[in-house]
Amino acid sequence: MLNVDLAKSPRVGLKLLRVGSCRHSERITMRGGTLAAATFPALVALILHPKEGPILWDTGYSPYFDQATRAFPERLYRWVTPVSLPHDQTLEVQLRQHGLSRRDIRLCLISHFHADHIAGLRDLPAARFVAMRGDYQQIATSGRWRGLLHGQLKELLPPDFDARLTFAESLATTALRGPWSRFSHGFDVLGDASILAVHLPGHSAGQMGVLVRDENDRQVFLCADSCWSARAFRELRFPALAARPLMHDWADYKNTIVNLHHLSLEDPHLVILPSHCESSIAAYENSMPRVEVETRTFKVPGAAT
Ligand SMILES: [Zn+2]
């Protein structure tokens, strides 16, 4: 097992994209929330690595979601969570705003296989994928109904997905120390400690969070759906009981939130970003210095100029 000094991990560029959103009652996601429908963005992180080039963490929604939920029983998915994906929020358009095309993405890290996180995998023809074994096994072995009950749509996977997939568990393992020791160990995605994958049990059969250090030297933990809002880990406010069947393991889910709670107290400078928490995403963006010119001139290593 490796020993990585998290305080010295290399910096990467980090851009947050909202690739579509869905609407449902806030009360499902948080006890005591309002009954009215709220908008939940689908977060995608564009990680700009100085040597490996642009890397995606999740894909958000895509027109493939529309296609995959046209027939029954999959159509129930879009009824339960009505989805919005305006043209200017599509992955392709937002990548272009950073001077990139879909083909420039050579690596996509998959937090878990719920449809709102992977609907755009087919949009990435040149990407390799990294995901956790348990989650992939679930989507790969589920039939239509069982997959749907788990929020998974197998049709969203590219036909050659298996050949392009690496399990996070097969990567170099590193012990986590200090405030991170509750999560035991991480997986060094690129071998330079710039991207550390961390297992976040409970929400799905194998959810993967990602820890990076941004260009402003802040550690950012992309914690996917381990909680649906920052209030969950700050105030230990759990979802309504109605959300319980949506979780792979309720006890593990709550325990992961408790671990995030302690982590946030012991490392108050750490930025923890749940994928559907608009206020956390906006707060991070508002704290960033404006560097528009730099992002538009980012070059893909090996690409023709
Ligand atoms: Zn999810």
mmCIF file of C-alpha atoms and ligand atoms in Angstrom:
data_model
loop_
_atom_site.group_PDB
_atom_site.id
_atom_site.type_symbol
_atom_site.label_atom_id
_atom_site.label_comp_id
_atom_site.label_asym_id
_atom_site.label_seq_id
_atom_site.Cartn_x
_atom_site.Cartn_y
_atom_site.Cartn_z
ATOM 1 C CA MET A 1 0.000 0.000 0.000
ATOM 2 C CA LEU A 2 1.320 3.452 -0.960
ATOM 3 C CA ASN A 3 1.634 6.398 1.366
ATOM 4 C CA VAL A 4 0.492 9.636 -0.220
ATOM 5 C CA ASP A 5 0.979 13.002 1.437
ATOM 6 C CA LEU A 6 -2.327 14.699 0.619
ATOM 7 C CA ALA A 7 -0.846 18.076 1.545
ATOM 8 C CA LYS A 8 1.587 17.765 -1.377
ATOM 9 C CA SER A 9 -0.634 16.328 -4.104
ATOM 10 C CA PRO A 10 -0.209 18.068 -7.507
ATOM 11 C CA ARG A 11 -2.691 20.738 -8.565
ATOM 12 C CA VAL A 12 -5.161 20.344 -11.393
ATOM 13 C CA GLY A 13 -7.572 22.717 -13.096
ATOM 14 C CA LEU A 14 -11.165 22.187 -11.970
ATOM 15 C CA LYS A 15 -14.253 23.481 -13.787
ATOM 16 C CA LEU A 16 -17.762 22.640 -12.634
ATOM 17 C CA LEU A 17 -20.425 22.051 -15.280
ATOM 18 C CA ARG A 18 -24.149 21.617 -14.737
ATOM 19 C CA VAL A 19 -25.169 19.210 -17.474
ATOM 20 C CA GLY A 20 -28.935 19.329 -17.167
ATOM 21 C CA SER A 21 -31.077 19.091 -14.050
ATOM 22 C CA CYS A 22 -34.132 17.330 -12.707
ATOM 23 C CA ARG A 23 -36.987 18.407 -10.463
ATOM 24 C CA HIS A 24 -38.578 16.732 -7.487
ATOM 25 C CA SER A 25 -39.754 17.537 -3.992
ATOM 26 C CA GLU A 26 -37.048 18.748 -1.621
ATOM 27 C CA ARG A 27 -38.739 16.869 1.210
ATOM 28 C CA ILE A 28 -37.718 13.509 -0.283
ATOM 29 C CA THR A 29 -34.055 14.514 -0.233
ATOM 30 C CA MET A 30 -34.096 16.092 3.218
ATOM 31 C CA ARG A 31 -36.367 15.644 6.209
ATOM 32 C CA GLY A 32 -38.122 18.932 6.930
ATOM 33 C CA GLY A 33 -37.552 20.242 3.377
ATOM 34 C CA THR A 34 -40.338 21.925 1.426
ATOM 35 C CA LEU A 35 -42.945 19.874 -0.436
ATOM 36 C CA ALA A 36 -42.585 22.067 -3.518
ATOM 37 C CA ALA A 37 -40.518 20.778 -6.441
ATOM 38 C CA ALA A 38 -36.914 21.959 -6.389
ATOM 39 C CA THR A 39 -34.273 21.876 -9.142
ATOM 40 C CA PHE A 40 -31.314 19.547 -8.707
ATOM 41 C CA PRO A 41 -28.388 20.155 -11.101
ATOM 42 C CA ALA A 42 -26.406 17.224 -12.511
ATOM 43 C CA LEU A 43 -22.809 18.073 -11.672
ATOM 44 C CA VAL A 44 -19.950 17.199 -13.997
ATOM 45 C CA ALA A 45 -16.352 18.103 -13.120
ATOM 46 C CA LEU A 46 -13.899 18.918 -15.872
ATOM 47 C CA ILE A 47 -10.460 18.167 -14.449
ATOM 48 C CA LEU A 48 -7.570 19.688 -16.403
ATOM 49 C CA HIS A 49 -4.458 17.662 -15.669
ATOM 50 C CA PRO A 50 -1.177 19.232 -16.800
ATOM 51 C CA LYS A 51 0.110 15.990 -18.380
ATOM 52 C CA GLU A 52 -2.916 13.745 -18.941
ATOM 53 C CA GLY A 53 -5.173 16.425 -20.414
ATOM 54 C CA PRO A 54 -8.896 16.921 -19.821
ATOM 55 C CA ILE A 55 -10.626 14.330 -17.636
ATOM 56 C CA LEU A 56 -14.333 14.148 -16.798
ATOM 57 C CA TRP A 57 -15.908 13.114 -13.551
ATOM 58 C CA ASP A 58 -19.405 11.927 -14.516
ATOM 59 C CA THR A 59 -21.301 13.121 -17.597
ATOM 60 C CA GLY A 60 -24.662 14.402 -16.366
ATOM 61 C CA TYR A 61 -27.673 14.107 -18.666
ATOM 62 C CA SER A 62 -27.581 13.820 -22.451
ATOM 63 C CA PRO A 63 -30.114 13.304 -25.259
ATOM 64 C CA TYR A 64 -29.409 9.570 -24.772
ATOM 65 C CA PHE A 65 -31.413 9.769 -21.535
ATOM 66 C CA ASP A 66 -34.430 10.859 -23.552
ATOM 67 C CA GLN A 67 -33.902 7.971 -25.942
ATOM 68 C CA ALA A 68 -33.412 5.391 -23.177
ATOM 69 C CA THR A 69 -36.604 6.428 -21.335
ATOM 70 C CA ARG A 70 -38.955 6.549 -24.317
ATOM 71 C CA ALA A 71 -40.432 3.063 -23.817
ATOM 72 C CA PHE A 72 -42.026 1.403 -20.795
ATOM 73 C CA PRO A 73 -40.991 0.550 -18.170
ATOM 74 C CA GLU A 74 -38.041 3.002 -18.500
ATOM 75 C CA ARG A 75 -40.450 5.881 -19.178
ATOM 76 C CA LEU A 76 -41.362 5.818 -15.476
ATOM 77 C CA TYR A 77 -37.889 7.216 -14.753
ATOM 78 C CA ARG A 78 -38.558 10.532 -16.481
ATOM 79 C CA TRP A 79 -42.022 10.762 -14.932
ATOM 80 C CA VAL A 80 -40.604 10.464 -11.426
ATOM 81 C CA THR A 81 -37.757 12.932 -12.068
ATOM 82 C CA PRO A 82 -38.632 15.303 -14.937
ATOM 83 C CA VAL A 83 -35.390 16.242 -16.672
ATOM 84 C CA SER A 84 -34.352 19.497 -18.313
ATOM 85 C CA LEU A 85 -31.378 19.740 -20.686
ATOM 86 C CA PRO A 86 -31.304 23.046 -22.597
ATOM 87 C CA HIS A 87 -28.919 23.095 -25.576
ATOM 88 C CA ASP A 88 -26.458 25.420 -23.850
ATOM 89 C CA GLN A 89 -26.166 22.967 -20.936
ATOM 90 C CA THR A 90 -25.224 19.964 -23.069
ATOM 91 C CA LEU A 91 -21.791 18.495 -22.452
ATOM 92 C CA GLU A 92 -20.700 19.157 -26.027
ATOM 93 C CA VAL A 93 -21.525 22.873 -25.867
ATOM 94 C CA GLN A 94 -19.912 23.329 -22.458
ATOM 95 C CA LEU A 95 -16.742 21.474 -23.487
ATOM 96 C CA ARG A 96 -16.538 23.740 -26.525
ATOM 97 C CA GLN A 97 -16.621 26.760 -24.219
ATOM 98 C CA HIS A 98 -13.385 25.388 -22.761
ATOM 99 C CA GLY A 99 -11.846 24.861 -26.200
ATOM 100 C CA LEU A 100 -12.457 21.096 -26.107
ATOM 101 C CA SER A 101 -14.374 18.536 -28.129
ATOM 102 C CA ARG A 102 -15.956 15.272 -26.937
ATOM 103 C CA ARG A 103 -13.055 13.353 -28.540
ATOM 104 C CA ASP A 104 -10.520 15.221 -26.391
ATOM 105 C CA ILE A 105 -11.802 13.401 -23.296
ATOM 106 C CA ARG A 106 -9.524 10.371 -22.890
ATOM 107 C CA LEU A 107 -10.578 9.477 -19.359
ATOM 108 C CA CYS A 108 -13.946 9.620 -17.600
ATOM 109 C CA LEU A 109 -14.278 8.770 -13.908
ATOM 110 C CA ILE A 110 -17.708 7.395 -13.058
ATOM 111 C CA SER A 111 -18.967 8.103 -9.538
ATOM 112 C CA HIS A 112 -21.734 5.500 -9.905
ATOM 113 C CA PHE A 113 -24.099 4.229 -12.566
ATOM 114 C CA HIS A 114 -27.311 6.145 -11.831
ATOM 115 C CA ALA A 115 -28.578 7.519 -15.121
ATOM 116 C CA ASP A 116 -28.117 11.190 -14.216
ATOM 117 C CA HIS A 117 -24.383 10.541 -13.800
ATOM 118 C CA ILE A 118 -23.673 8.427 -16.889
ATOM 119 C CA ALA A 119 -26.188 9.445 -19.569
ATOM 120 C CA GLY A 120 -23.406 10.978 -21.692
ATOM 121 C CA LEU A 121 -20.964 8.038 -21.760
ATOM 122 C CA ARG A 122 -21.874 7.351 -25.391
ATOM 123 C CA ASP A 123 -20.848 10.932 -26.165
ATOM 124 C CA LEU A 124 -17.216 10.103 -25.306
ATOM 125 C CA PRO A 125 -15.887 7.916 -28.145
ATOM 126 C CA ALA A 126 -12.189 8.166 -27.143
ATOM 127 C CA ALA A 127 -12.493 7.829 -23.366
ATOM 128 C CA ARG A 128 -11.365 5.110 -21.032
ATOM 129 C CA PHE A 129 -13.497 4.714 -17.920
ATOM 130 C CA VAL A 130 -12.775 4.125 -14.246
ATOM 131 C CA ALA A 131 -15.536 2.956 -11.884
ATOM 132 C CA MET A 132 -15.980 0.732 -8.847
ATOM 133 C CA ARG A 133 -16.554 -2.954 -9.386
ATOM 134 C CA GLY A 134 -19.716 -3.439 -7.310
ATOM 135 C CA ASP A 135 -21.682 -0.738 -9.081
ATOM 136 C CA TYR A 136 -20.696 -1.937 -12.529
ATOM 137 C CA GLN A 137 -21.596 -5.537 -11.682
ATOM 138 C CA GLN A 138 -25.039 -4.398 -10.644
ATOM 139 C CA ILE A 139 -25.822 -2.555 -13.865
ATOM 140 C CA ALA A 140 -24.236 -5.301 -15.972
ATOM 141 C CA THR A 141 -26.281 -8.107 -14.425
ATOM 142 C CA SER A 142 -29.662 -6.388 -13.868
ATOM 143 C CA GLY A 143 -32.621 -6.851 -16.166
ATOM 144 C CA ARG A 144 -34.768 -3.909 -17.245
ATOM 145 C CA TRP A 145 -37.072 -3.795 -14.205
ATOM 146 C CA ARG A 146 -34.387 -4.442 -11.601
ATOM 147 C CA GLY A 147 -32.077 -1.920 -13.255
ATOM 148 C CA LEU A 148 -34.864 0.653 -13.277
ATOM 149 C CA LEU A 149 -35.553 0.105 -9.579
ATOM 150 C CA HIS A 150 -31.859 0.850 -8.971
ATOM 151 C CA GLY A 151 -31.991 4.008 -11.141
ATOM 152 C CA GLN A 152 -29.859 2.356 -13.810
ATOM 153 C CA LEU A 153 -30.408 2.244 -17.565
ATOM 154 C CA LYS A 154 -28.073 -0.246 -19.221
ATOM 155 C CA GLU A 155 -28.796 1.211 -22.646
ATOM 156 C CA LEU A 156 -26.716 4.269 -21.676
ATOM 157 C CA LEU A 157 -23.493 2.229 -21.758
ATOM 158 C CA PRO A 158 -21.484 2.304 -25.017
ATOM 159 C CA PRO A 159 -21.393 -1.120 -26.747
ATOM 160 C CA ASP A 160 -17.630 -1.474 -26.112
ATOM 161 C CA PHE A 161 -17.850 -0.240 -22.517
ATOM 162 C CA ASP A 162 -16.323 -3.397 -20.951
ATOM 163 C CA ALA A 163 -13.162 -3.121 -23.057
ATOM 164 C CA ARG A 164 -12.662 0.513 -22.006
ATOM 165 C CA LEU A 165 -13.337 0.037 -18.288
ATOM 166 C CA THR A 166 -10.799 -0.190 -15.443
ATOM 167 C CA PHE A 167 -11.980 -0.967 -11.920
ATOM 168 C CA ALA A 168 -10.755 1.544 -9.345
ATOM 169 C CA GLU A 169 -9.941 -1.379 -7.053
ATOM 170 C CA SER A 170 -7.237 -2.533 -9.495
ATOM 171 C CA LEU A 171 -5.345 0.778 -9.185
ATOM 172 C CA ALA A 172 -2.587 1.504 -6.671
ATOM 173 C CA THR A 173 -4.044 1.689 -3.175
ATOM 174 C CA THR A 174 -2.993 4.373 -0.723
ATOM 175 C CA ALA A 175 -3.654 4.512 3.016
ATOM 176 C CA LEU A 176 -5.636 7.564 4.156
ATOM 177 C CA ARG A 177 -4.452 9.287 7.294
ATOM 178 C CA GLY A 178 -5.575 11.998 9.717
ATOM 179 C CA PRO A 179 -9.147 13.225 9.143
ATOM 180 C CA TRP A 180 -9.356 10.955 6.091
ATOM 181 C CA SER A 181 -8.649 7.746 7.986
ATOM 182 C CA ARG A 182 -12.401 7.099 8.402
ATOM 183 C CA PHE A 183 -12.446 6.256 4.715
ATOM 184 C CA SER A 184 -9.548 3.813 5.216
ATOM 185 C CA HIS A 185 -7.884 3.977 1.800
ATOM 186 C CA GLY A 186 -8.033 5.540 -1.632
ATOM 187 C CA PHE A 187 -7.061 4.604 -5.181
ATOM 188 C CA ASP A 188 -4.438 6.646 -6.996
ATOM 189 C CA VAL A 189 -6.098 7.086 -10.405
ATOM 190 C CA LEU A 190 -3.131 8.452 -12.368
ATOM 191 C CA GLY A 191 -0.248 7.266 -10.180
ATOM 192 C CA ASP A 192 0.792 10.824 -9.245
ATOM 193 C CA ALA A 193 -1.659 11.373 -6.345
ATOM 194 C CA SER A 194 -3.394 14.173 -8.273
ATOM 195 C CA ILE A 195 -6.721 12.295 -8.334
ATOM 196 C CA LEU A 196 -7.603 10.044 -5.434
ATOM 197 C CA ALA A 197 -10.704 7.868 -5.700
ATOM 198 C CA VAL A 198 -12.450 7.099 -2.390
ATOM 199 C CA HIS A 199 -15.186 4.522 -1.793
ATOM 200 C CA LEU A 200 -18.384 6.103 -0.394
ATOM 201 C CA PRO A 201 -20.659 3.202 0.547
ATOM 202 C CA GLY A 202 -24.417 3.195 0.931
ATOM 203 C CA HIS A 203 -26.002 5.183 -1.869
ATOM 204 C CA SER A 204 -25.252 2.603 -4.554
ATOM 205 C CA ALA A 205 -23.473 -0.743 -4.796
ATOM 206 C CA GLY A 206 -20.100 0.948 -5.280
ATOM 207 C CA GLN A 207 -19.969 4.735 -5.249
ATOM 208 C CA MET A 208 -16.677 6.527 -5.890
ATOM 209 C CA GLY A 209 -15.807 10.019 -4.651
ATOM 210 C CA VAL A 210 -12.807 11.897 -5.998
ATOM 211 C CA LEU A 211 -10.333 14.146 -4.173
ATOM 212 C CA VAL A 212 -8.286 16.718 -6.100
ATOM 213 C CA ARG A 213 -6.286 19.871 -5.342
ATOM 214 C CA ASP A 214 -7.391 22.785 -7.501
ATOM 215 C CA GLU A 215 -5.232 25.510 -9.053
ATOM 216 C CA ASN A 216 -5.904 27.740 -6.025
ATOM 217 C CA ASP A 217 -4.438 25.068 -3.747
ATOM 218 C CA ARG A 218 -7.774 24.042 -2.265
ATOM 219 C CA GLN A 219 -8.590 20.408 -1.711
ATOM 220 C CA VAL A 220 -11.935 19.582 -3.287
ATOM 221 C CA PHE A 221 -13.829 16.388 -2.538
ATOM 222 C CA LEU A 222 -16.407 15.500 -5.175
ATOM 223 C CA CYS A 223 -18.658 13.284 -3.068
ATOM 224 C CA ALA A 224 -21.337 12.457 -5.669
ATOM 225 C CA ASP A 225 -24.643 11.312 -4.107
ATOM 226 C CA SER A 226 -23.201 10.329 -0.732
ATOM 227 C CA CYS A 227 -25.509 13.147 0.341
ATOM 228 C CA TRP A 228 -27.869 15.359 -1.655
ATOM 229 C CA SER A 229 -26.976 18.630 0.024
ATOM 230 C CA ALA A 230 -24.273 20.161 2.200
ATOM 231 C CA ARG A 231 -26.859 20.529 4.968
ATOM 232 C CA ALA A 232 -26.991 16.746 5.195
ATOM 233 C CA PHE A 233 -23.395 16.390 6.393
ATOM 234 C CA ARG A 234 -23.205 19.766 8.181
ATOM 235 C CA GLU A 235 -26.406 19.323 10.196
ATOM 236 C CA LEU A 236 -26.713 15.531 9.922
ATOM 237 C CA ARG A 237 -30.075 15.957 8.208
ATOM 238 C CA PHE A 238 -30.917 12.703 6.494
ATOM 239 C CA PRO A 239 -33.377 12.157 3.632
ATOM 240 C CA ALA A 240 -37.018 11.330 4.289
ATOM 241 C CA LEU A 241 -37.893 7.712 4.996
ATOM 242 C CA ALA A 242 -39.507 7.622 1.547
ATOM 243 C CA ALA A 243 -35.987 7.836 0.089
ATOM 244 C CA ARG A 244 -34.808 4.795 2.001
ATOM 245 C CA PRO A 245 -35.682 2.221 -0.689
ATOM 246 C CA LEU A 246 -33.592 4.250 -3.162
ATOM 247 C CA MET A 247 -30.428 3.479 -1.210
ATOM 248 C CA HIS A 248 -28.323 0.382 -1.648
ATOM 249 C CA ASP A 249 -27.659 0.177 2.115
ATOM 250 C CA TRP A 250 -29.309 2.668 4.475
ATOM 251 C CA ALA A 251 -26.958 2.053 7.428
ATOM 252 C CA ASP A 252 -23.865 2.513 5.241
ATOM 253 C CA TYR A 253 -25.435 5.596 3.653
ATOM 254 C CA LYS A 254 -25.965 7.251 7.031
ATOM 255 C CA ASN A 255 -22.509 6.219 8.205
ATOM 256 C CA THR A 256 -20.908 7.822 5.130
ATOM 257 C CA ILE A 257 -22.716 11.097 5.912
ATOM 258 C CA VAL A 258 -21.497 10.922 9.515
ATOM 259 C CA ASN A 259 -17.944 10.395 8.201
ATOM 260 C CA LEU A 260 -18.320 13.449 5.950
ATOM 261 C CA HIS A 261 -19.609 15.404 8.943
ATOM 262 C CA HIS A 262 -16.478 14.640 10.976
ATOM 263 C CA LEU A 263 -14.225 15.214 7.979
ATOM 264 C CA SER A 264 -15.733 18.670 7.425
ATOM 265 C CA LEU A 265 -15.168 19.574 11.087
ATOM 266 C CA GLU A 266 -11.604 18.275 11.219
ATOM 267 C CA ASP A 267 -10.576 19.747 7.867
ATOM 268 C CA PRO A 268 -12.617 22.984 7.643
ATOM 269 C CA HIS A 269 -10.745 24.196 4.523
ATOM 270 C CA LEU A 270 -11.781 21.144 2.535
ATOM 271 C CA VAL A 271 -14.429 21.882 -0.105
ATOM 272 C CA ILE A 272 -17.016 19.061 -0.128
ATOM 273 C CA LEU A 273 -19.224 19.081 -3.217
ATOM 274 C CA PRO A 274 -22.335 16.872 -3.400
ATOM 275 C CA SER A 275 -23.383 16.434 -7.055
ATOM 276 C CA HIS A 276 -26.886 17.886 -6.727
ATOM 277 C CA CYS A 277 -26.310 20.717 -4.221
ATOM 278 C CA GLU A 278 -26.677 23.991 -6.128
ATOM 279 C CA SER A 279 -25.661 26.176 -3.183
ATOM 280 C CA SER A 280 -22.371 24.245 -2.713
ATOM 281 C CA ILE A 281 -21.585 24.387 -6.438
ATOM 282 C CA ALA A 282 -22.352 28.126 -6.621
ATOM 283 C CA ALA A 283 -20.350 28.874 -3.460
ATOM 284 C CA TYR A 284 -17.288 27.130 -4.919
ATOM 285 C CA GLU A 285 -17.629 28.939 -8.250
ATOM 286 C CA ASN A 286 -18.109 32.316 -6.573
ATOM 287 C CA SER A 287 -14.931 31.795 -4.584
ATOM 288 C CA MET A 288 -12.891 31.224 -7.769
ATOM 289 C CA PRO A 289 -10.869 34.057 -9.295
ATOM 290 C CA ARG A 290 -12.008 34.722 -12.884
ATOM 291 C CA VAL A 291 -9.575 32.997 -15.285
ATOM 292 C CA GLU A 292 -11.620 32.899 -18.501
ATOM 293 C CA VAL A 293 -8.669 33.408 -20.852
ATOM 294 C CA GLU A 294 -6.662 30.606 -19.308
ATOM 295 C CA THR A 295 -9.493 28.042 -19.591
ATOM 296 C CA ARG A 296 -10.179 28.858 -23.227
ATOM 297 C CA THR A 297 -6.573 28.252 -24.253
ATOM 298 C CA PHE A 298 -6.138 24.919 -22.473
ATOM 299 C CA LYS A 299 -4.285 22.528 -24.776
ATOM 300 C CA VAL A 300 -4.829 18.812 -25.022
ATOM 301 C CA PRO A 301 -1.470 17.006 -24.750
ATOM 302 C CA GLY A 302 -0.708 15.239 -28.036
ATOM 303 C CA ALA A 303 -3.481 17.005 -29.944
ATOM 304 C CA ALA A 304 -2.750 18.731 -33.242
ATOM 305 C CA THR A 305 -2.399 22.479 -32.868
HETATM 306 ZN ZN ZN B 1 -27.245 8.492 -7.437
#
